């Protein structure tokens, strides 16, 4: 008996960029690129308008600027993205007790386990109602794939993009997969794909025709067996509600290599506090502190220290990371630093060391995602004699990251369009409102302050009784492949 298409895969469309477009009326329909903006920055997400110009995730921001010089380039606002993600995951959780988040914008759900679908018709109806609910609550769109397995559901959601739904009917799996490139299958990366291509296999059909023995000979027993099953459309992995994280970490790549030892230590301590903030947000503690250092020549060193028990104390993690740094030679310069905690637990060992820090320290020392400059009055905070001090433009960009929220005493809520030469330019507008006006201020204007993001939907639909209370969306005509047609 073939499984019903009740495994749902949801993937929010261009999540970070779409959230920025929804938050900023002046960016609707415009090319938007979210990511690191420095010389070594990398694109995290590009809007569909930017993708048309050739910009894609993981591309160096410098290359993206050449392809799309007129796009809006914004620093990520993870506080906003996490908030929207929580709303989406709560909707999924009302459909099924088995929800497996993969990231902020992507998750699997087993609809049959939640009693919200048991065949193609009910699965399609639930998928459509989910998409309607997500738009009503967040103002954003998500693409949905429905199939009898996780692999096929993810492939279906990719076909549904953007803003659509695709259901793969039982019995059509092999026909659907046959013409697809081998890289479509999970676990087939560039190296494996190239190896298979040299053996004359470029499509999933080629893998199925080659047979299990040949695939085992080419890529090994474990991988070959799994690859053959996937080529036949077989995947029995269950949706796992609890994916236990093995570690929590943060890292930063610096626009200019750091040479000053005092500055390097200050950055390590700041990263340690940010790491603990994420640890606490996950209600976890950890026993092993890990330091990562990538030097000027791209060599990467990691050092770790295991504590006597798990902790979520920022002082403990900060001091451990600082001790690890003492064993690392940073003479030639540092381009990346990272701090992580592993050996996670659901409890904290009290009085591990001096448990002096509390949540207020986190709030004072951390403001994600931008990096804080060392306090001007702090001992040793200035640059070393051989290290060039930060320019006014660099300091302004760090204090006023592009795209981040601000509030002005006279003009209200807005967002930073850019900064430099002692000035910061702000567009004053709010989600759901008209395109706002632009004003420029001194970077030290006392009436201008950083602000928290506003909700994307001012008065969202009450989904406390979801899914029964929300109306069914009107489905468009369905093609033979099971895809809803989109205008």
GROMACS .gro file of C-alpha atoms in nm:
model
  487
    1UNK     CA    1   0.000   0.000   0.000
    2UNK     CA    2   0.140   0.334  -0.104
    3UNK     CA    3   0.166   0.609   0.162
    4UNK     CA    4  -0.082   0.894   0.140
    5UNK     CA    5   0.065   1.234   0.044
    6UNK     CA    6   0.036   1.367   0.400
    7UNK     CA    7   0.397   1.471   0.466
    8UNK     CA    8   0.404   1.849   0.428
    9UNK     CA    9   0.714   2.058   0.364
   10UNK     CA   10   0.683   2.433   0.410
   11UNK     CA   11   0.946   2.672   0.278
   12UNK     CA   12   0.891   3.046   0.322
   13UNK     CA   13   0.964   3.238   0.003
   14UNK     CA   14   1.290   3.442   0.010
   15UNK     CA   15   1.225   3.472   0.382
   16UNK     CA   16   1.462   3.745   0.504
   17UNK     CA   17   1.419   3.958   0.192
   18UNK     CA   18   1.040   3.914   0.186
   19UNK     CA   19   1.018   4.014   0.552
   20UNK     CA   20   1.217   4.331   0.475
   21UNK     CA   21   0.992   4.415   0.181
   22UNK     CA   22   0.684   4.367   0.399
   23UNK     CA   23   0.833   4.586   0.672
   24UNK     CA   24   0.941   4.864   0.436
   25UNK     CA   25   0.671   4.987   0.193
   26UNK     CA   26   0.929   5.168  -0.022
   27UNK     CA   27   1.095   4.831  -0.104
   28UNK     CA   28   0.784   4.652  -0.234
   29UNK     CA   29   0.863   4.507  -0.575
   30UNK     CA   30   1.226   4.622  -0.553
   31UNK     CA   31   1.548   4.421  -0.555
   32UNK     CA   32   1.652   4.355  -0.194
   33UNK     CA   33   1.968   4.180  -0.074
   34UNK     CA   34   2.013   4.079   0.291
   35UNK     CA   35   2.353   3.981   0.426
   36UNK     CA   36   2.693   4.107   0.531
   37UNK     CA   37   2.774   4.443   0.374
   38UNK     CA   38   3.149   4.464   0.434
   39UNK     CA   39   3.423   4.374   0.187
   40UNK     CA   40   3.400   4.011   0.300
   41UNK     CA   41   3.023   4.003   0.332
   42UNK     CA   42   2.810   3.722   0.189
   43UNK     CA   43   2.449   3.728   0.066
   44UNK     CA   44   2.210   3.554   0.306
   45UNK     CA   45   1.893   3.599   0.100
   46UNK     CA   46   1.799   3.785  -0.217
   47UNK     CA   47   1.448   3.885  -0.320
   48UNK     CA   48   1.308   3.738  -0.640
   49UNK     CA   49   1.359   4.077  -0.808
   50UNK     CA   50   1.731   4.051  -0.722
   51UNK     CA   51   1.750   3.687  -0.832
   52UNK     CA   52   1.640   3.787  -1.180
   53UNK     CA   53   1.959   3.996  -1.193
   54UNK     CA   54   2.174   3.695  -1.102
   55UNK     CA   55   2.209   3.749  -0.726
   56UNK     CA   56   2.178   3.439  -0.507
   57UNK     CA   57   2.250   3.330  -0.151
   58UNK     CA   58   2.612   3.253  -0.053
   59UNK     CA   59   2.737   3.493  -0.323
   60UNK     CA   60   2.994   3.753  -0.210
   61UNK     CA   61   2.816   4.083  -0.151
   62UNK     CA   62   3.077   4.263  -0.363
   63UNK     CA   63   2.980   4.047  -0.661
   64UNK     CA   64   2.610   4.107  -0.591
   65UNK     CA   65   2.668   4.483  -0.597
   66UNK     CA   66   2.819   4.454  -0.944
   67UNK     CA   67   2.519   4.257  -1.069
   68UNK     CA   68   2.255   4.466  -0.894
   69UNK     CA   69   2.405   4.809  -0.811
   70UNK     CA   70   2.063   4.965  -0.749
   71UNK     CA   71   1.933   4.699  -0.508
   72UNK     CA   72   1.872   4.776  -0.141
   73UNK     CA   73   2.149   4.615   0.067
   74UNK     CA   74   2.042   4.548   0.427
   75UNK     CA   75   2.197   4.399   0.741
   76UNK     CA   76   1.989   4.104   0.876
   77UNK     CA   77   1.739   4.169   1.157
   78UNK     CA   78   1.723   3.832   1.330
   79UNK     CA   79   1.496   3.958   1.603
   80UNK     CA   80   1.225   4.013   1.340
   81UNK     CA   81   1.291   3.686   1.154
   82UNK     CA   82   1.274   3.479   1.474
   83UNK     CA   83   0.947   3.646   1.571
   84UNK     CA   84   0.785   3.566   1.235
   85UNK     CA   85   0.927   3.213   1.243
   86UNK     CA   86   0.765   3.151   1.582
   87UNK     CA   87   0.427   3.253   1.438
   88UNK     CA   88   0.468   3.016   1.143
   89UNK     CA   89   0.586   2.725   1.357
   90UNK     CA   90   0.293   2.775   1.593
   91UNK     CA   91   0.053   2.741   1.301
   92UNK     CA   92   0.225   2.421   1.194
   93UNK     CA   93   0.210   2.292   1.550
   94UNK     CA   94  -0.168   2.332   1.547
   95UNK     CA   95  -0.184   2.103   1.245
   96UNK     CA   96   0.027   1.821   1.384
   97UNK     CA   97   0.222   1.717   1.694
   98UNK     CA   98   0.500   1.605   1.459
   99UNK     CA   99   0.668   1.920   1.326
  100UNK     CA  100   1.038   1.909   1.236
  101UNK     CA  101   1.189   2.258   1.195
  102UNK     CA  102   1.492   2.267   0.967
  103UNK     CA  103   1.562   2.640   1.000
  104UNK     CA  104   1.375   2.964   1.072
  105UNK     CA  105   1.187   2.940   0.743
  106UNK     CA  106   1.156   2.569   0.670
  107UNK     CA  107   0.988   2.268   0.835
  108UNK     CA  108   0.826   1.929   0.783
  109UNK     CA  109   0.491   1.829   0.933
  110UNK     CA  110   0.316   1.490   0.944
  111UNK     CA  111  -0.049   1.580   0.879
  112UNK     CA  112  -0.177   1.227   0.929
  113UNK     CA  113  -0.034   1.224   1.282
  114UNK     CA  114  -0.234   1.538   1.357
  115UNK     CA  115  -0.556   1.403   1.209
  116UNK     CA  116  -0.568   1.696   0.964
  117UNK     CA  117  -0.521   1.488   0.647
  118UNK     CA  118  -0.545   1.124   0.547
  119UNK     CA  119  -0.569   1.137   0.166
  120UNK     CA  120  -0.485   1.364  -0.129
  121UNK     CA  121  -0.798   1.580  -0.107
  122UNK     CA  122  -0.771   1.651   0.266
  123UNK     CA  123  -0.395   1.707   0.242
  124UNK     CA  124  -0.439   1.963  -0.036
  125UNK     CA  125  -0.713   2.139   0.160
  126UNK     CA  126  -0.496   2.159   0.472
  127UNK     CA  127  -0.197   2.283   0.275
  128UNK     CA  128  -0.402   2.560   0.116
  129UNK     CA  129  -0.550   2.665   0.449
  130UNK     CA  130  -0.201   2.676   0.598
  131UNK     CA  131  -0.082   2.910   0.325
  132UNK     CA  132  -0.388   3.131   0.379
  133UNK     CA  133  -0.325   3.141   0.754
  134UNK     CA  134   0.045   3.225   0.713
  135UNK     CA  135  -0.036   3.520   0.489
  136UNK     CA  136  -0.309   3.643   0.726
  137UNK     CA  137  -0.085   3.623   1.032
  138UNK     CA  138   0.254   3.731   0.891
  139UNK     CA  139   0.180   3.901   0.560
  140UNK     CA  140   0.431   3.669   0.391
  141UNK     CA  141   0.398   3.380   0.147
  142UNK     CA  142   0.517   3.023   0.181
  143UNK     CA  143   0.541   2.738  -0.066
  144UNK     CA  144   0.405   2.397   0.028
  145UNK     CA  145   0.498   2.050  -0.095
  146UNK     CA  146   0.288   1.743  -0.015
  147UNK     CA  147   0.393   1.382  -0.073
  148UNK     CA  148   0.423   1.043   0.089
  149UNK     CA  149   0.782   1.104   0.207
  150UNK     CA  150   1.007   1.385   0.328
  151UNK     CA  151   1.230   1.371   0.021
  152UNK     CA  152   0.942   1.407  -0.222
  153UNK     CA  153   0.764   1.671  -0.013
  154UNK     CA  154   1.078   1.889  -0.021
  155UNK     CA  155   1.112   1.841  -0.397
  156UNK     CA  156   0.745   1.935  -0.435
  157UNK     CA  157   0.783   2.258  -0.236
  158UNK     CA  158   1.080   2.354  -0.452
  159UNK     CA  159   0.863   2.305  -0.760
  160UNK     CA  160   0.588   2.513  -0.597
  161UNK     CA  161   0.806   2.823  -0.554
  162UNK     CA  162   0.721   3.097  -0.531
  163UNK     CA  163   0.389   3.112  -0.344
  164UNK     CA  164   0.236   2.785  -0.458
  165UNK     CA  165   0.144   2.430  -0.365
  166UNK     CA  166   0.244   2.105  -0.533
  167UNK     CA  167   0.110   1.762  -0.434
  168UNK     CA  168   0.280   1.450  -0.566
  169UNK     CA  169   0.019   1.179  -0.608
  170UNK     CA  170   0.113   0.826  -0.497
  171UNK     CA  171   0.223   0.619  -0.796
  172UNK     CA  172   0.367   0.913  -0.992
  173UNK     CA  173   0.695   0.942  -0.801
  174UNK     CA  174   0.927   0.763  -1.045
  175UNK     CA  175   0.782   0.939  -1.347
  176UNK     CA  176   0.828   1.275  -1.176
  177UNK     CA  177   1.184   1.207  -1.060
  178UNK     CA  178   1.316   1.045  -1.379
  179UNK     CA  179   1.416   1.360  -1.576
  180UNK     CA  180   1.549   1.550  -1.274
  181UNK     CA  181   1.926   1.602  -1.233
  182UNK     CA  182   2.100   1.376  -0.982
  183UNK     CA  183   2.177   1.680  -0.761
  184UNK     CA  184   1.804   1.694  -0.681
  185UNK     CA  185   1.841   1.400  -0.444
  186UNK     CA  186   1.947   1.461  -0.081
  187UNK     CA  187   2.311   1.386  -0.013
  188UNK     CA  188   2.426   1.435  -0.373
  189UNK     CA  189   2.664   1.729  -0.354
  190UNK     CA  190   2.901   1.873  -0.614
  191UNK     CA  191   3.168   1.604  -0.567
  192UNK     CA  192   2.928   1.308  -0.584
  193UNK     CA  193   2.738   1.470  -0.870
  194UNK     CA  194   3.059   1.515  -1.069
  195UNK     CA  195   3.163   1.155  -0.995
  196UNK     CA  196   2.827   1.026  -1.122
  197UNK     CA  197   2.845   1.250  -1.429
  198UNK     CA  198   3.182   1.104  -1.524
  199UNK     CA  199   3.018   0.761  -1.500
  200UNK     CA  200   2.751   0.878  -1.748
  201UNK     CA  201   2.472   0.938  -1.494
  202UNK     CA  202   2.320   1.286  -1.503
  203UNK     CA  203   1.951   1.221  -1.426
  204UNK     CA  204   1.763   1.028  -1.159
  205UNK     CA  205   1.644   0.792  -1.434
  206UNK     CA  206   2.009   0.705  -1.505
  207UNK     CA  207   2.059   0.609  -1.139
  208UNK     CA  208   1.751   0.387  -1.133
  209UNK     CA  209   1.858   0.217  -1.457
  210UNK     CA  210   2.215   0.162  -1.336
  211UNK     CA  211   2.093  -0.053  -1.048
  212UNK     CA  212   2.196  -0.084  -0.687
  213UNK     CA  213   2.511  -0.290  -0.744
  214UNK     CA  214   2.659  -0.036  -0.983
  215UNK     CA  215   2.585   0.256  -0.749
  216UNK     CA  216   2.742   0.069  -0.457
  217UNK     CA  217   3.052   0.012  -0.671
  218UNK     CA  218   3.070   0.382  -0.758
  219UNK     CA  219   2.998   0.553  -0.428
  220UNK     CA  220   3.022   0.285  -0.159
  221UNK     CA  221   2.778   0.050   0.010
  222UNK     CA  222   2.593   0.286   0.246
  223UNK     CA  223   2.561   0.576   0.002
  224UNK     CA  224   2.494   0.355  -0.299
  225UNK     CA  225   2.210   0.169  -0.127
  226UNK     CA  226   2.044   0.491  -0.015
  227UNK     CA  227   2.093   0.656  -0.353
  228UNK     CA  228   1.923   0.370  -0.534
  229UNK     CA  229   1.623   0.379  -0.300
  230UNK     CA  230   1.586   0.755  -0.349
  231UNK     CA  231   1.607   0.715  -0.727
  232UNK     CA  232   1.306   0.485  -0.698
  233UNK     CA  233   1.123   0.747  -0.492
  234UNK     CA  234   1.158   0.552  -0.167
  235UNK     CA  235   1.225   0.738   0.158
  236UNK     CA  236   1.102   0.607   0.493
  237UNK     CA  237   1.256   0.873   0.720
  238UNK     CA  238   0.996   0.982   0.978
  239UNK     CA  239   0.914   1.340   1.073
  240UNK     CA  240   1.098   1.394   1.401
  241UNK     CA  241   0.939   1.648   1.633
  242UNK     CA  242   1.245   1.707   1.850
  243UNK     CA  243   1.572   1.768   1.672
  244UNK     CA  244   1.821   1.794   1.955
  245UNK     CA  245   2.084   2.057   1.882
  246UNK     CA  246   2.439   1.940   1.946
  247UNK     CA  247   2.588   2.288   1.989
  248UNK     CA  248   2.522   2.661   1.995
  249UNK     CA  249   2.773   2.899   1.839
  250UNK     CA  250   2.826   3.244   1.690
  251UNK     CA  251   3.103   3.381   1.474
  252UNK     CA  252   3.203   3.701   1.296
  253UNK     CA  253   3.420   3.769   0.992
  254UNK     CA  254   3.597   4.104   1.010
  255UNK     CA  255   3.626   4.348   0.722
  256UNK     CA  256   3.991   4.414   0.813
  257UNK     CA  257   4.219   4.161   0.983
  258UNK     CA  258   4.257   4.227   1.356
  259UNK     CA  259   4.614   4.261   1.486
  260UNK     CA  260   4.566   4.422   1.824
  261UNK     CA  261   4.562   4.147   2.089
  262UNK     CA  262   4.341   4.353   2.321
  263UNK     CA  263   4.087   4.407   2.043
  264UNK     CA  264   4.089   4.034   1.959
  265UNK     CA  265   4.019   3.946   2.322
  266UNK     CA  266   3.738   4.202   2.339
  267UNK     CA  267   3.575   4.048   2.032
  268UNK     CA  268   3.605   3.698   2.178
  269UNK     CA  269   3.439   3.812   2.500
  270UNK     CA  270   3.160   3.982   2.307
  271UNK     CA  271   3.099   3.668   2.100
  272UNK     CA  272   3.090   3.460   2.418
  273UNK     CA  273   2.809   3.674   2.559
  274UNK     CA  274   2.615   3.651   2.231
  275UNK     CA  275   2.659   3.274   2.237
  276UNK     CA  276   2.516   3.256   2.589
  277UNK     CA  277   2.221   3.469   2.481
  278UNK     CA  278   2.135   3.205   2.218
  279UNK     CA  279   2.196   2.929   2.472
  280UNK     CA  280   1.950   3.085   2.715
  281UNK     CA  281   1.697   3.150   2.441
  282UNK     CA  282   1.698   2.774   2.375
  283UNK     CA  283   1.665   2.706   2.751
  284UNK     CA  284   1.986   2.503   2.743
  285UNK     CA  285   2.324   2.498   2.913
  286UNK     CA  286   2.652   2.353   2.797
  287UNK     CA  287   2.966   2.196   2.933
  288UNK     CA  288   3.233   2.250   2.667
  289UNK     CA  289   3.341   2.594   2.540
  290UNK     CA  290   3.493   2.603   2.190
  291UNK     CA  291   3.698   2.885   2.036
  292UNK     CA  292   3.744   2.914   1.660
  293UNK     CA  293   4.013   3.138   1.507
  294UNK     CA  294   4.071   3.184   1.135
  295UNK     CA  295   4.399   3.361   1.074
  296UNK     CA  296   4.519   3.593   0.800
  297UNK     CA  297   4.640   3.298   0.588
  298UNK     CA  298   4.298   3.121   0.612
  299UNK     CA  299   4.435   2.857   0.848
  300UNK     CA  300   4.167   2.772   1.107
  301UNK     CA  301   4.237   2.670   1.465
  302UNK     CA  302   3.990   2.539   1.722
  303UNK     CA  303   4.049   2.506   2.095
  304UNK     CA  304   3.810   2.369   2.358
  305UNK     CA  305   3.779   2.351   2.735
  306UNK     CA  306   3.542   2.121   2.921
  307UNK     CA  307   3.401   2.263   3.243
  308UNK     CA  308   3.312   2.071   3.560
  309UNK     CA  309   2.943   2.092   3.473
  310UNK     CA  310   2.699   2.260   3.231
  311UNK     CA  311   2.649   2.634   3.256
  312UNK     CA  312   2.467   2.924   3.087
  313UNK     CA  313   2.658   3.191   3.277
  314UNK     CA  314   2.809   3.457   3.047
  315UNK     CA  315   3.098   3.521   3.287
  316UNK     CA  316   3.197   3.155   3.291
  317UNK     CA  317   3.181   3.117   2.912
  318UNK     CA  318   3.356   3.449   2.853
  319UNK     CA  319   3.644   3.364   3.086
  320UNK     CA  320   3.683   3.015   2.938
  321UNK     CA  321   3.695   3.157   2.585
  322UNK     CA  322   3.956   3.412   2.696
  323UNK     CA  323   4.171   3.134   2.845
  324UNK     CA  324   4.151   2.941   2.519
  325UNK     CA  325   4.261   3.251   2.327
  326UNK     CA  326   4.583   3.265   2.531
  327UNK     CA  327   4.697   2.943   2.361
  328UNK     CA  328   4.648   3.079   2.008
  329UNK     CA  329   4.905   3.281   1.812
  330UNK     CA  330   4.727   3.576   1.645
  331UNK     CA  331   5.041   3.769   1.552
  332UNK     CA  332   4.981   3.773   1.177
  333UNK     CA  333   4.620   3.890   1.205
  334UNK     CA  334   4.275   3.740   1.254
  335UNK     CA  335   3.997   3.744   0.995
  336UNK     CA  336   3.732   3.536   1.178
  337UNK     CA  337   3.649   3.455   1.539
  338UNK     CA  338   3.385   3.221   1.677
  339UNK     CA  339   3.270   3.099   2.018
  340UNK     CA  340   3.052   2.793   2.071
  341UNK     CA  341   2.919   2.572   2.348
  342UNK     CA  342   2.873   2.196   2.311
  343UNK     CA  343   2.770   1.915   2.544
  344UNK     CA  344   2.426   2.071   2.582
  345UNK     CA  345   2.194   1.992   2.871
  346UNK     CA  346   1.853   2.107   2.991
  347UNK     CA  347   1.982   2.222   3.327
  348UNK     CA  348   2.254   2.442   3.474
  349UNK     CA  349   2.511   2.342   3.733
  350UNK     CA  350   2.473   2.604   4.006
  351UNK     CA  351   2.783   2.763   4.159
  352UNK     CA  352   3.008   2.618   3.891
  353UNK     CA  353   3.230   2.922   3.934
  354UNK     CA  354   3.122   3.264   4.048
  355UNK     CA  355   2.773   3.286   3.895
  356UNK     CA  356   2.779   3.663   3.901
  357UNK     CA  357   2.630   3.762   3.567
  358UNK     CA  358   2.259   3.783   3.501
  359UNK     CA  359   2.026   3.860   3.210
  360UNK     CA  360   2.085   4.234   3.239
  361UNK     CA  361   2.445   4.185   3.132
  362UNK     CA  362   2.326   4.017   2.816
  363UNK     CA  363   2.096   4.306   2.734
  364UNK     CA  364   2.371   4.561   2.798
  365UNK     CA  365   2.650   4.385   2.610
  366UNK     CA  366   2.467   4.235   2.314
  367UNK     CA  367   2.273   4.388   2.029
  368UNK     CA  368   2.249   4.136   1.743
  369UNK     CA  369   2.343   4.123   1.463
  370UNK     CA  370   2.577   4.423   1.442
  371UNK     CA  371   2.913   4.416   1.617
  372UNK     CA  372   2.958   4.660   1.903
  373UNK     CA  373   3.265   4.882   1.897
  374UNK     CA  374   3.469   4.871   2.220
  375UNK     CA  375   3.381   5.154   2.456
  376UNK     CA  376   3.601   5.454   2.392
  377UNK     CA  377   3.684   5.486   2.760
  378UNK     CA  378   3.776   5.123   2.815
  379UNK     CA  379   4.137   5.047   2.899
  380UNK     CA  380   4.319   4.912   2.595
  381UNK     CA  381   4.013   4.954   2.371
  382UNK     CA  382   4.189   5.172   2.119
  383UNK     CA  383   4.378   5.036   1.818
  384UNK     CA  384   4.737   4.928   1.846
  385UNK     CA  385   5.005   5.150   1.704
  386UNK     CA  386   5.031   4.935   1.390
  387UNK     CA  387   4.654   4.897   1.344
  388UNK     CA  388   4.461   5.158   1.150
  389UNK     CA  389   4.171   5.305   1.353
  390UNK     CA  390   3.818   5.266   1.222
  391UNK     CA  391   3.699   5.543   0.994
  392UNK     CA  392   3.397   5.758   1.073
  393UNK     CA  393   3.206   5.568   0.804
  394UNK     CA  394   3.287   5.233   0.967
  395UNK     CA  395   3.182   5.359   1.308
  396UNK     CA  396   2.858   5.499   1.166
  397UNK     CA  397   2.778   5.174   0.984
  398UNK     CA  398   2.835   4.982   1.304
  399UNK     CA  399   2.613   5.211   1.509
  400UNK     CA  400   2.346   5.251   1.240
  401UNK     CA  401   2.332   4.926   1.033
  402UNK     CA  402   2.152   4.959   0.700
  403UNK     CA  403   1.793   4.841   0.727
  404UNK     CA  404   1.773   4.846   1.106
  405UNK     CA  405   1.496   5.015   1.300
  406UNK     CA  406   1.520   5.359   1.457
  407UNK     CA  407   1.289   5.601   1.633
  408UNK     CA  408   1.301   5.980   1.616
  409UNK     CA  409   1.137   6.194   1.877
  410UNK     CA  410   0.969   6.412   1.613
  411UNK     CA  411   0.931   6.183   1.310
  412UNK     CA  412   0.849   5.847   1.471
  413UNK     CA  413   0.953   5.501   1.351
  414UNK     CA  414   1.184   5.451   1.054
  415UNK     CA  415   1.473   5.251   0.919
  416UNK     CA  416   1.831   5.331   0.824
  417UNK     CA  417   1.891   5.372   0.452
  418UNK     CA  418   2.258   5.446   0.493
  419UNK     CA  419   2.521   5.631   0.693
  420UNK     CA  420   2.856   5.800   0.645
  421UNK     CA  421   3.045   6.132   0.665
  422UNK     CA  422   2.895   6.190   1.008
  423UNK     CA  423   2.537   6.154   0.884
  424UNK     CA  424   2.267   5.887   0.892
  425UNK     CA  425   1.980   5.879   0.640
  426UNK     CA  426   1.646   5.744   0.761
  427UNK     CA  427   1.321   5.666   0.581
  428UNK     CA  428   1.022   5.705   0.812
  429UNK     CA  429   0.761   5.442   0.731
  430UNK     CA  430   0.590   5.144   0.893
  431UNK     CA  431   0.468   4.802   0.776
  432UNK     CA  432   0.136   4.830   0.592
  433UNK     CA  433   0.162   5.207   0.556
  434UNK     CA  434   0.244   5.437   0.265
  435UNK     CA  435   0.594   5.497   0.131
  436UNK     CA  436   0.762   5.728   0.382
  437UNK     CA  437   0.975   6.036   0.359
  438UNK     CA  438   1.353   6.047   0.391
  439UNK     CA  439   1.542   6.261   0.642
  440UNK     CA  440   1.914   6.294   0.720
  441UNK     CA  441   2.056   6.352   1.068
  442UNK     CA  442   2.390   6.375   1.245
  443UNK     CA  443   2.499   6.034   1.367
  444UNK     CA  444   2.500   6.171   1.723
  445UNK     CA  445   2.155   6.332   1.705
  446UNK     CA  446   2.015   6.284   2.060
  447UNK     CA  447   1.659   6.249   1.928
  448UNK     CA  448   1.747   5.948   1.710
  449UNK     CA  449   1.771   5.609   1.885
  450UNK     CA  450   1.776   5.240   1.782
  451UNK     CA  451   1.436   5.069   1.801
  452UNK     CA  452   1.284   4.721   1.794
  453UNK     CA  453   1.118   4.592   1.473
  454UNK     CA  454   0.744   4.647   1.436
  455UNK     CA  455   0.510   4.353   1.361
  456UNK     CA  456   0.463   4.294   0.988
  457UNK     CA  457   0.085   4.272   1.033
  458UNK     CA  458  -0.061   4.530   1.268
  459UNK     CA  459  -0.385   4.344   1.347
  460UNK     CA  460  -0.325   3.978   1.259
  461UNK     CA  461  -0.609   3.728   1.231
  462UNK     CA  462  -0.683   3.552   1.558
  463UNK     CA  463  -0.577   3.191   1.495
  464UNK     CA  464  -0.630   3.063   1.851
  465UNK     CA  465  -0.887   2.815   1.721
  466UNK     CA  466  -0.688   2.725   1.408
  467UNK     CA  467  -0.743   2.533   1.189
  468UNK     CA  468  -1.122   2.509   1.227
  469UNK     CA  469  -1.198   2.882   1.231
  470UNK     CA  470  -1.004   2.990   0.922
  471UNK     CA  471  -1.181   2.981   0.586
  472UNK     CA  472  -1.062   2.752   0.312
  473UNK     CA  473  -0.865   2.926   0.041
  474UNK     CA  474  -0.997   2.903  -0.311
  475UNK     CA  475  -0.781   2.662  -0.504
  476UNK     CA  476  -0.704   2.734  -0.865
  477UNK     CA  477  -0.718   2.476  -1.144
  478UNK     CA  478  -0.491   2.180  -1.082
  479UNK     CA  479  -0.261   2.046  -1.349
  480UNK     CA  480  -0.201   1.678  -1.417
  481UNK     CA  481   0.121   1.698  -1.213
  482UNK     CA  482  -0.080   1.810  -0.912
  483UNK     CA  483   0.039   2.173  -0.909
  484UNK     CA  484  -0.195   2.457  -0.836
  485UNK     CA  485  -0.184   2.707  -1.121
  486UNK     CA  486  -0.079   3.056  -1.015
  487UNK     CA  487  -0.163   3.383  -1.187
   0.00000   0.00000   0.00000
